[in-house]
Coordinates of C-alpha atoms in Angstrom, one line a residue:
Chain F
M1 CA 0.0 0.0 0.1
L2 CA 0.9 3.4 -0.9
E3 CA 0.0 6.1 1.5
V4 CA 0.3 10.1 1.0
R5 CA -0.1 12.3 3.9
N6 CA 0.2 15.9 3.7
L7 CA 2.9 16.0 0.7
T8 CA 3.8 19.4 -0.6
Y9 CA 6.3 20.7 -2.8
E10 CA 7.6 24.5 -2.4
V11 CA 10.2 25.9 -5.0
V12 CA 11.6 29.4 -4.2
E13 CA 11.6 31.7 -7.4
N14 CA 13.4 35.0 -7.2
G15 CA 13.4 34.9 -3.3
E16 CA 9.8 34.0 -3.5
K17 CA 8.0 30.8 -1.9
I18 CA 6.1 29.4 -4.7
T19 CA 3.5 26.4 -3.6
I20 CA 3.5 23.7 -6.6
V21 CA 1.1 21.1 -4.8
K22 CA 0.1 21.6 -1.1
D23 CA -0.9 18.8 1.6
I24 CA -1.9 15.9 -0.9
N25 CA -3.3 13.1 0.9
F26 CA -4.5 10.0 -0.5
A27 CA -3.4 6.1 -0.2
V28 CA -3.6 3.5 -2.7
G29 CA -4.1 -0.2 -1.9
D30 CA -2.6 -3.2 -3.5
G31 CA -3.7 -4.4 -6.7
E32 CA -6.0 -1.4 -6.8
M33 CA -6.2 1.3 -9.9
L34 CA -6.1 5.0 -9.0
V35 CA -6.5 7.2 -11.8
I36 CA -5.2 11.2 -11.0
T37 CA -7.0 13.8 -13.1
G38 CA -7.8 17.4 -13.3
P39 CA -7.2 20.3 -15.5
N40 CA -3.6 21.0 -17.0
G41 CA -1.3 22.6 -14.6
G42 CA -2.5 21.6 -11.6
G43 CA 0.1 19.7 -9.9
K44 CA -0.7 15.9 -11.1
S45 CA 2.6 15.6 -12.7
T46 CA 4.3 17.2 -10.0
V47 CA 2.7 14.5 -7.4
A48 CA 4.1 11.5 -9.9
K49 CA 7.4 12.9 -9.9
L50 CA 7.4 13.4 -6.3
L51 CA 6.3 10.1 -5.6
M52 CA 9.0 8.5 -7.8
G53 CA 11.8 10.9 -6.6
V54 CA 12.3 12.8 -9.5
L55 CA 11.5 15.6 -7.4
K56 CA 12.4 16.0 -3.5
A57 CA 9.0 16.8 -1.7
T58 CA 9.6 19.6 0.6
G59 CA 7.1 18.2 3.2
G60 CA 4.8 15.5 4.1
E61 CA 5.2 11.6 4.0
L62 CA 5.4 9.0 1.6
L63 CA 4.9 5.1 2.9
L64 CA 5.3 2.4 1.0
D65 CA 4.2 -0.8 2.9
G66 CA 4.5 1.5 6.0
E67 CA 8.0 2.3 5.0
D68 CA 8.9 6.3 4.7
I69 CA 10.2 6.3 1.2
K70 CA 10.3 10.4 1.3
D71 CA 14.1 10.4 1.6
L72 CA 14.8 7.4 -0.7
S73 CA 16.6 8.4 -4.1
I74 CA 15.0 7.4 -7.2
D75 CA 17.1 4.4 -7.7
E76 CA 16.0 3.4 -4.1
R77 CA 12.4 3.6 -4.8
A78 CA 13.0 1.8 -7.8
K79 CA 14.6 -1.1 -5.8
A80 CA 11.8 -0.6 -3.2
G81 CA 9.3 -1.8 -6.1
I82 CA 8.0 1.3 -8.0
G83 CA 8.1 1.7 -11.7
Y84 CA 7.8 4.9 -13.4
A85 CA 6.9 6.0 -17.0
F86 CA 8.0 9.3 -17.9
Q87 CA 5.6 12.0 -19.5
Q88 CA 8.2 13.0 -22.0
P89 CA 10.7 9.9 -22.4
P90 CA 14.6 11.0 -23.2
T91 CA 16.3 9.8 -26.1
F92 CA 19.8 7.5 -26.1
K93 CA 22.0 8.0 -28.8
G94 CA 23.6 4.5 -29.6
M95 CA 21.2 2.4 -27.5
T96 CA 18.9 0.1 -29.3
I97 CA 15.4 -0.6 -27.5
R98 CA 16.3 -4.3 -27.1
R99 CA 19.3 -2.8 -24.9
L100 CA 16.8 -0.4 -23.0
L101 CA 14.0 -3.1 -22.3
N102 CA 17.2 -5.4 -20.8
L103 CA 18.4 -2.5 -18.9
A104 CA 14.6 -1.9 -17.5
A105 CA 14.3 -5.7 -16.9
G106 CA 17.6 -6.1 -15.0
E107 CA 18.5 -9.1 -17.1
E108 CA 18.8 -10.4 -20.7
L109 CA 15.3 -10.8 -22.1
P110 CA 15.0 -13.6 -24.2
E111 CA 13.6 -12.2 -28.1
P112 CA 10.3 -13.4 -27.6
V113 CA 9.9 -11.6 -24.3
C114 CA 11.0 -8.6 -25.9
C115 CA 8.9 -8.9 -28.6
D116 CA 5.9 -9.6 -26.4
L117 CA 6.4 -6.4 -24.5
L118 CA 6.3 -4.3 -27.7
S119 CA 3.5 -6.1 -29.3
N120 CA 1.3 -5.2 -25.9
V121 CA 2.1 -1.5 -26.5
G122 CA 1.1 -1.9 -30.1
M123 CA 4.4 -2.0 -31.9
C124 CA 5.5 -4.2 -34.6
A125 CA 8.3 -5.7 -32.6
R126 CA 10.8 -6.9 -34.8
E127 CA 11.2 -4.1 -37.0
Y128 CA 11.8 -2.1 -33.7
L129 CA 14.1 -4.0 -31.4
D130 CA 17.3 -3.0 -33.1
R131 CA 16.5 0.4 -33.8
E132 CA 18.2 3.1 -31.7
V133 CA 16.4 4.9 -29.0
D134 CA 17.0 8.3 -30.7
A135 CA 15.5 11.0 -32.7
T136 CA 14.6 8.8 -35.4
L137 CA 11.8 7.3 -33.6
S138 CA 8.3 9.6 -33.4
G139 CA 7.1 11.1 -30.0
G140 CA 4.4 8.2 -29.9
E141 CA 7.1 5.4 -30.7
R142 CA 9.3 6.7 -28.1
K143 CA 6.3 6.9 -25.8
R144 CA 5.3 3.5 -26.4
V145 CA 8.9 2.2 -25.8
E146 CA 8.7 4.0 -22.4
I147 CA 5.5 2.0 -21.3
A148 CA 7.2 -1.0 -22.4
T149 CA 10.2 -0.5 -20.2
V150 CA 7.9 -0.4 -17.2
L151 CA 5.8 -3.1 -18.2
A152 CA 9.4 -5.4 -18.7
K153 CA 9.7 -5.6 -14.9
S154 CA 7.1 -6.3 -12.2
H155 CA 6.7 -3.6 -9.4
K156 CA 4.8 -3.2 -6.2
I157 CA 3.6 0.1 -7.8
C158 CA 3.5 1.2 -11.8
I159 CA 3.1 5.1 -12.2
F160 CA 2.3 6.2 -15.6
D161 CA 2.1 9.7 -16.6
E162 CA -0.3 10.3 -19.5
P163 CA 0.4 7.5 -20.8
E164 CA -2.0 8.3 -23.8
A165 CA 0.1 11.3 -24.6
G166 CA 1.0 11.2 -28.8
I167 CA -0.3 7.6 -29.2
D168 CA -2.7 6.7 -32.2
L169 CA -6.1 5.5 -31.4
W170 CA -5.2 1.7 -32.2
S171 CA -2.1 1.7 -29.9
F172 CA -4.0 3.2 -27.2
S173 CA -6.5 0.2 -27.3
M174 CA -3.4 -1.9 -27.1
L175 CA -2.6 -0.3 -24.0
V176 CA -5.8 0.2 -22.3
K177 CA -6.1 -3.6 -22.7
E178 CA -2.6 -3.8 -21.3
F179 CA -3.8 -1.7 -18.3
E180 CA -6.6 -3.9 -18.1
K181 CA -5.0 -7.2 -17.6
I182 CA -2.6 -5.8 -15.3
H183 CA -5.6 -4.6 -13.4
E184 CA -7.5 -7.9 -13.5
R185 CA -4.3 -9.8 -11.9
K186 CA -4.3 -7.6 -9.0
K187 CA -0.7 -8.0 -8.7
E188 CA 0.3 -4.5 -9.1
T189 CA -0.9 -1.5 -8.1
L190 CA -1.7 0.9 -10.9
L191 CA -1.1 5.0 -10.5
L192 CA -2.5 6.4 -13.8
I193 CA -1.9 10.5 -14.4
S194 CA -4.6 10.5 -17.5
H195 CA -7.2 12.7 -19.2
Q196 CA -8.7 9.9 -21.3
E197 CA -12.5 8.9 -20.2
K198 CA -11.2 5.3 -21.3
I199 CA -8.6 4.9 -18.7
I200 CA -10.5 7.0 -16.0
R201 CA -13.8 4.9 -16.6
M202 CA -11.1 1.5 -15.5
A203 CA -10.0 3.1 -12.5
D204 CA -11.2 1.9 -8.5
R205 CA -10.9 5.3 -7.3
I206 CA -10.1 8.6 -8.7
L207 CA -8.2 11.2 -7.6
I208 CA -8.8 15.2 -9.2
I209 CA -6.1 17.4 -8.5
K210 CA -6.9 21.4 -9.2
D211 CA -4.6 24.3 -8.3
G212 CA -1.9 22.1 -6.7
G213 CA -4.6 20.3 -4.1
V214 CA -6.9 17.8 -3.8
S215 CA -10.3 18.7 -5.2
A216 CA -11.7 15.4 -4.9
C217 CA -11.2 12.1 -4.4
G218 CA -13.3 8.9 -4.0
S219 CA -14.5 5.6 -6.0
A220 CA -15.2 5.5 -9.4
E221 CA -19.0 5.2 -8.9
E222 CA -18.7 8.6 -7.0
I223 CA -16.3 10.3 -9.1
L224 CA -17.2 9.3 -12.4
P225 CA -21.0 11.1 -12.5
M226 CA -19.1 14.4 -11.3
L227 CA -16.7 14.0 -14.6
F228 CA -19.2 12.6 -17.2
D229 CA -22.5 13.0 -16.5
E230 CA -23.7 16.0 -18.6
D231 CA -26.3 17.4 -16.4
R232 CA -24.3 17.8 -13.2
E233 CA -22.3 20.6 -12.1
C234 CA -18.7 19.5 -11.6
S235 CA -17.3 22.0 -9.0
C236 CA -14.2 20.1 -8.9
M237 CA -13.3 21.1 -12.4
N238 CA -15.2 24.3 -12.5
R239 CA -17.2 23.3 -15.3
K240 CA -20.4 21.9 -16.1
G241 CA -20.5 18.2 -17.4
G242 CA -17.3 16.1 -18.4
R243 CA -17.2 16.0 -22.1
M244 CA -13.5 17.5 -21.8
Y245 CA -12.1 13.7 -21.9
G246 CA -14.1 11.8 -24.4
T247 CA -13.0 10.7 -27.4
G248 CA -16.6 11.2 -28.9
C249 CA -17.6 8.0 -30.1
D250 CA -17.9 6.7 -26.6
N251 CA -20.1 9.5 -24.9
K252 CA -23.5 8.8 -25.7
Chain Y
M1 CA 53.8 -19.7 -30.7
E2 CA 52.9 -19.4 -27.3
L3 CA 52.0 -15.6 -26.2
D4 CA 53.0 -14.1 -22.7
A5 CA 49.9 -12.9 -20.7
I6 CA 50.9 -9.2 -21.4
T7 CA 50.5 -9.7 -25.0
S8 CA 47.3 -11.8 -25.0
N9 CA 45.5 -9.4 -22.9
V10 CA 46.6 -6.4 -25.0
L11 CA 45.2 -8.3 -27.9
E12 CA 42.1 -9.1 -26.6
A13 CA 41.9 -5.3 -25.9
I14 CA 42.2 -4.5 -29.1
D15 CA 41.0 -7.4 -31.4
S16 CA 37.6 -7.7 -30.7
G17 CA 37.4 -10.7 -33.2
G18 CA 40.0 -12.6 -31.2
F19 CA 43.5 -12.8 -32.3
K20 CA 44.5 -16.3 -34.0
Q21 CA 47.9 -17.4 -35.5
E22 CA 46.1 -18.9 -38.6
G23 CA 45.3 -17.5 -41.7
A24 CA 46.5 -14.3 -43.1
Y25 CA 48.3 -12.6 -39.8
N26 CA 51.1 -10.5 -38.7
L27 CA 51.8 -9.5 -35.2
R28 CA 54.2 -7.0 -34.7
Y29 CA 55.8 -7.2 -31.3
N30 CA 58.1 -4.5 -29.9
G31 CA 59.3 -3.3 -33.5
T32 CA 59.5 -6.5 -35.1
A33 CA 57.6 -9.1 -36.5
L34 CA 56.8 -12.0 -34.1
C35 CA 55.0 -14.3 -36.3
H36 CA 53.0 -14.0 -39.3
G37 CA 51.1 -16.4 -41.7
D38 CA 49.7 -16.3 -45.4
S39 CA 46.4 -17.7 -46.8
A40 CA 45.8 -18.9 -50.3
H41 CA 44.3 -15.4 -51.3
I42 CA 46.3 -12.8 -48.8
K43 CA 50.0 -12.7 -49.0
I44 CA 52.2 -10.5 -46.4
K45 CA 55.6 -9.3 -47.4
K46 CA 58.2 -7.8 -45.5
K47 CA 59.4 -4.5 -47.0
E48 CA 62.9 -3.8 -47.7
G49 CA 64.7 -0.5 -46.8
K50 CA 62.2 0.8 -44.2
S51 CA 60.1 -1.3 -41.6
G52 CA 56.7 -2.7 -42.3
I53 CA 54.9 -5.2 -44.5
D54 CA 53.3 -5.2 -48.0
V55 CA 49.5 -7.2 -47.9
Y56 CA 48.4 -8.2 -51.4
I57 CA 44.7 -9.2 -51.1
S58 CA 43.7 -11.2 -54.3
R59 CA 40.4 -11.2 -55.9
E60 CA 39.9 -14.5 -55.0
A61 CA 39.6 -13.3 -51.2
Q62 CA 35.9 -13.4 -50.4
G63 CA 35.0 -12.7 -46.7
E64 CA 38.1 -13.5 -45.7
Q65 CA 40.1 -11.7 -42.8
V66 CA 43.3 -10.6 -42.1
H67 CA 44.7 -9.6 -38.7
I68 CA 47.9 -7.5 -38.3
P69 CA 48.0 -6.2 -34.7
V70 CA 50.9 -4.3 -33.0
V71 CA 52.0 -4.9 -29.4
I72 CA 54.4 -2.7 -27.3
S73 CA 55.5 -3.6 -24.0
Q74 CA 59.1 -2.1 -23.9
S75 CA 58.5 1.4 -22.1
G76 CA 60.8 3.9 -23.9
M77 CA 60.4 2.4 -27.5
T78 CA 59.5 4.7 -30.9
D79 CA 58.0 2.3 -32.9
V80 CA 57.3 3.6 -36.8
V81 CA 55.9 1.4 -39.0
Y82 CA 54.7 1.7 -42.9
N83 CA 52.1 -0.7 -43.9
D84 CA 50.5 -0.9 -47.5
F85 CA 47.6 -3.3 -48.5
Y86 CA 46.9 -4.0 -52.1
I87 CA 43.5 -5.0 -52.7
E88 CA 42.5 -6.4 -56.1
E89 CA 39.5 -5.7 -58.1
G90 CA 36.3 -7.3 -56.6
A91 CA 37.9 -8.7 -53.6
D92 CA 36.0 -8.6 -50.1
V93 CA 38.0 -8.5 -47.1
V94 CA 38.1 -7.7 -43.1
I95 CA 41.3 -5.9 -42.1
V96 CA 41.6 -5.8 -38.3
A97 CA 44.6 -3.7 -37.0
G98 CA 45.0 -1.8 -34.1
C99 CA 47.7 -1.0 -31.4
G100 CA 48.3 -1.8 -27.8
I101 CA 50.8 -0.1 -25.5
H102 CA 51.5 -1.8 -21.8
N103 CA 53.8 0.7 -20.6
S104 CA 55.2 -0.2 -17.1
G105 CA 58.1 2.0 -17.2
C106 CA 58.6 6.0 -16.7
N107 CA 59.5 6.7 -20.5
E108 CA 57.3 7.6 -23.2
T109 CA 56.4 5.0 -25.5
R110 CA 55.2 5.5 -29.2
H111 CA 54.1 3.9 -32.0
D112 CA 53.3 6.0 -35.2
G113 CA 51.5 3.6 -38.1
V114 CA 51.1 4.8 -41.5
H115 CA 48.7 2.4 -43.4
A116 CA 48.2 2.9 -47.0
F117 CA 45.6 1.3 -49.4
H118 CA 45.1 0.9 -52.4
V119 CA 41.8 -0.6 -53.4
G120 CA 40.9 -2.0 -56.8
R121 CA 37.4 -1.5 -58.8
N122 CA 34.5 -2.7 -56.8
A123 CA 36.6 -4.3 -54.0
K124 CA 35.1 -4.1 -50.6
V125 CA 37.2 -3.3 -47.3
V126 CA 36.1 -3.2 -43.8
Y127 CA 39.1 -2.2 -41.8
E128 CA 39.0 -2.2 -38.0
E129 CA 41.3 -0.4 -35.5
K130 CA 41.5 0.0 -32.2
H131 CA 44.0 1.8 -29.9
Y132 CA 44.6 1.1 -26.3
G133 CA 47.1 1.7 -23.5
E134 CA 47.5 0.0 -20.0
G135 CA 50.0 -0.8 -17.8
E136 CA 51.3 0.7 -14.3
G137 CA 54.1 2.9 -15.4
T138 CA 54.3 6.9 -15.4
G139 CA 55.5 6.9 -19.1
E140 CA 53.0 8.0 -21.5
N141 CA 51.7 6.4 -24.2
I142 CA 51.4 7.8 -27.6
L143 CA 49.7 6.6 -31.1
N144 CA 50.0 8.7 -34.2
P145 CA 48.4 6.7 -36.9
V146 CA 48.0 8.0 -40.6
T147 CA 45.6 6.3 -43.2
E148 CA 45.7 7.0 -46.6
I149 CA 43.0 5.5 -48.7
D150 CA 42.6 5.4 -52.3
L151 CA 39.6 4.2 -54.1
E152 CA 39.0 3.0 -57.4
E153 CA 35.7 3.0 -59.0
G154 CA 32.8 1.3 -57.3
A155 CA 35.2 0.2 -54.4
V156 CA 33.6 0.5 -50.7
F157 CA 36.2 1.0 -47.7
T158 CA 34.3 1.1 -44.1
L159 CA 36.9 2.4 -41.4
N160 CA 35.9 1.7 -38.1
T161 CA 38.2 3.4 -35.5
A162 CA 38.1 3.3 -31.7
Q163 CA 40.6 4.7 -28.8
I164 CA 39.5 2.8 -25.6
R165 CA 41.5 4.2 -23.1
G166 CA 45.0 4.7 -21.8
V167 CA 46.6 6.5 -24.6
D168 CA 48.0 10.1 -23.3
S169 CA 48.1 11.5 -26.6
T170 CA 47.1 10.9 -30.4
E171 CA 47.5 12.6 -33.5
R172 CA 45.3 11.2 -36.5
R173 CA 45.7 12.2 -40.2
T174 CA 43.3 10.3 -42.5
D175 CA 43.4 11.0 -46.4
V176 CA 40.8 9.7 -48.7
D177 CA 40.5 9.8 -52.4
M178 CA 37.3 8.7 -54.0
G179 CA 36.9 7.3 -57.7
P180 CA 33.8 7.2 -59.4
G181 CA 30.6 5.5 -57.7
S182 CA 33.1 4.7 -54.5
R183 CA 31.6 4.8 -51.2
L184 CA 33.2 5.4 -47.9
Y185 CA 32.0 4.8 -44.3
V186 CA 34.0 6.1 -41.2
V187 CA 32.8 5.7 -37.6
E188 CA 35.0 7.0 -35.2
K189 CA 35.0 6.7 -31.5
L190 CA 36.8 8.1 -29.0
M191 CA 37.3 8.3 -25.5
T192 CA 39.8 10.5 -23.4
H193 CA 40.2 10.8 -19.7
D194 CA 42.7 12.3 -17.2
A195 CA 44.8 14.8 -19.2
Q196 CA 45.0 13.2 -22.3
T197 CA 44.8 15.0 -25.7
A198 CA 43.2 13.5 -29.0
V199 CA 43.2 15.6 -32.5
S200 CA 41.9 13.8 -35.5
N201 CA 42.4 15.5 -38.7
M202 CA 40.5 13.9 -42.2
E203 CA 40.1 15.1 -45.4
V204 CA 38.2 13.0 -47.6
R205 CA 38.2 14.2 -51.4
M206 CA 35.5 12.7 -53.6
N207 CA 36.9 13.1 -56.9
G208 CA 34.7 10.7 -59.0
A209 CA 30.8 11.0 -60.3
G210 CA 28.4 9.3 -57.9
S211 CA 30.9 9.1 -55.0
S212 CA 29.5 9.2 -51.3
A213 CA 30.8 9.0 -47.8
Q214 CA 29.2 9.0 -44.2
I215 CA 31.5 10.3 -41.5
V216 CA 30.4 9.5 -37.9
S217 CA 32.4 11.0 -35.0
R218 CA 31.2 10.2 -31.6
S219 CA 33.5 10.7 -28.4
V220 CA 33.0 10.9 -24.9
A221 CA 35.9 13.7 -23.0
K222 CA 36.3 13.2 -19.4
G223 CA 38.3 14.6 -16.5
K224 CA 40.9 17.4 -17.9
S225 CA 41.5 15.9 -21.4
R226 CA 41.2 17.9 -24.6
Q227 CA 39.8 16.5 -27.8
T228 CA 39.8 18.2 -31.5
F229 CA 38.0 16.9 -34.4
H230 CA 38.4 18.5 -37.8
P231 CA 36.9 16.1 -40.8
N232 CA 36.8 18.0 -43.9
A233 CA 34.6 16.6 -47.1
V234 CA 35.6 18.0 -50.4
G235 CA 33.3 17.6 -53.2
N236 CA 35.1 17.6 -56.7
A237 CA 32.3 16.2 -58.5
L238 CA 28.8 15.0 -58.2
C239 CA 28.9 13.5 -55.0
K240 CA 26.9 13.0 -51.3
A241 CA 28.5 13.3 -48.0
H242 CA 27.4 13.8 -44.4
I243 CA 29.4 14.2 -41.6
Q244 CA 28.3 14.1 -38.0
C245 CA 30.3 14.9 -34.9
D246 CA 28.7 14.0 -31.3
S247 CA 30.6 14.6 -28.2
I248 CA 29.9 14.0 -24.5
I249 CA 31.8 16.9 -22.5
M250 CA 32.2 15.7 -18.7
D251 CA 34.3 17.3 -15.7
E252 CA 36.9 19.8 -16.4
A253 CA 37.4 18.4 -20.3
Q254 CA 37.3 20.3 -23.5
V255 CA 36.0 19.4 -27.2
C256 CA 36.4 21.1 -30.5
S257 CA 34.4 20.2 -33.2
I258 CA 35.1 21.4 -36.6
P259 CA 33.6 20.0 -39.3
E260 CA 34.4 21.1 -42.8
I261 CA 32.3 20.9 -46.2
D262 CA 34.0 22.2 -49.4
A263 CA 32.1 21.9 -52.6
R264 CA 33.5 22.5 -55.9
D265 CA 31.3 21.3 -58.1
I266 CA 27.5 22.3 -58.7
D267 CA 26.6 18.7 -58.0
A268 CA 28.1 18.2 -55.0
Q269 CA 25.8 17.6 -52.0
I270 CA 27.7 17.8 -48.5
I271 CA 26.0 18.1 -45.0
H272 CA 27.4 18.6 -41.6
E273 CA 26.1 18.3 -38.2
A274 CA 28.1 19.0 -34.9
A275 CA 27.1 18.4 -31.2
I276 CA 28.6 18.8 -28.0
G277 CA 26.9 18.7 -24.8
R278 CA 26.8 17.2 -21.2
I279 CA 24.7 14.0 -20.1
N280 CA 21.2 14.8 -20.2
T281 CA 19.7 14.6 -16.9
E282 CA 16.5 12.9 -18.1
Q283 CA 18.4 9.9 -19.5
L284 CA 20.3 9.6 -15.9
L285 CA 16.9 10.1 -14.4
K286 CA 15.4 7.1 -16.7
L287 CA 18.1 5.0 -15.8
R288 CA 18.0 5.4 -12.3
S289 CA 14.2 4.8 -12.3
F290 CA 15.6 1.1 -13.4
G291 CA 17.6 0.9 -9.8
M292 CA 20.7 1.9 -11.3
S293 CA 22.8 4.2 -9.3
E294 CA 23.8 7.6 -10.8
E295 CA 27.3 6.5 -11.6
E296 CA 26.2 3.1 -13.1
A297 CA 23.4 5.1 -15.3
E298 CA 26.4 7.4 -16.5
N299 CA 28.8 4.3 -17.2
V300 CA 25.7 2.9 -19.4
I301 CA 25.2 6.2 -21.5
I302 CA 28.8 6.2 -22.4
D303 CA 29.4 2.6 -23.1
N304 CA 26.2 3.2 -25.5
F305 CA 26.7 6.0 -27.3
L306 CA 30.4 4.9 -28.1
R307 CA 28.9 1.2 -28.8

């Protein structure tokens, strides 16, 4: 279980203290799927980075299975069982996709396993394995490789920061199926930052972050109507209805 | 013949394919040919009047290899060698060279290898050259290679050079003359550390119509080392060339990259790119998210960059 208590992140700019996220509280149980959503610039990705240790929290507690991980580095958190897919993955000149997957897994993976990992994110595997993770890959391809690196290893908790960004509809469907499979197995906790209705609807619980704080948090049954019911006032989003997320064809 | 441990270790570092006393080979050790062999299609002859060998590769050589490594273990030695390669029309060969110095003394040890390649029509040559230094001594290891390549019509030449570590100073010169339809691929990889210096000057003259060259240079400069790259592609005819120099700079190192392109024909198309930068923080974070320490992540990035 991951427990987040009063998570706060402040920066000082030109001598002035700016609060990016403040007093975030939530918990995710083992095998549970939590989706964090909310308006752009609200602090969702910052929370994800604070959980992984990409950014260092300035206040609060982070407990993984009861152990405080707030002072652990990113690599120590990885060893503690957290996997993380970056929103904007970096390129690596000279490194093949196969090599990156092996590094992510911490072992030499057999070729069929590498192929499966890529197929599961909608990539025609063999033609990609020996390609470099460089600028010759499109943004969507790099994003799918990024997700595959997290899937290459078993984790206690997997954090995906906007996994849908830059991905075509067909690959997105494959990705949703992959998340469904992980969720059904209930072996790994899933924490996704997302704006996509399909992903949000898969969640056990939904957390809405706005202006650096928790605007709403609850079960999917509680929160979904706020987001997607046309006739309800959505106070957490400061807008009516939830159409902002839909792909169109799913919204009746 | 039995080789000692030092020689075997150095050979392992400079000859990734594995040096064997089989087929065509010549092992130069402390300034003299220690052992050598010919194959049916590749003959090696000692030069008369100056040090070095002439290697004759016949057109019947198809997919064959010749290994000509140099090992120096005598501190204070200066070894200058002239090797000529005559590759007949249509031959297809891999030439594995390279030089390793084991310096356990306090004197400067130096090897200057001058290699000239005369490549016949439609012949294919892959030339691999690794440079390496080791030893517990304080004397400097210096390697100054000169590579001259003359490509006849339709010839294809691949030049892979790598300086692994332990070379205190190097000044490389590469000159290439290209005939019609000939192709050149160069991949130069270099790592310097501590106070090492490396200079690489290259001039590729595309003299024949339809010739093309692709030159890729990747380097990592650590410590207080200094590197200078100056590749120059000269288009004297209808031709295509692409020069790409990428460097990772670390610590207090200095890297100077000067790609030069010189079109002397209206149909010459030549492109150059050069980039120097430190290791990207996002790359480090990504690898650390796999559980690697910062140092491990840095090594992986460098290793793959130079792979």
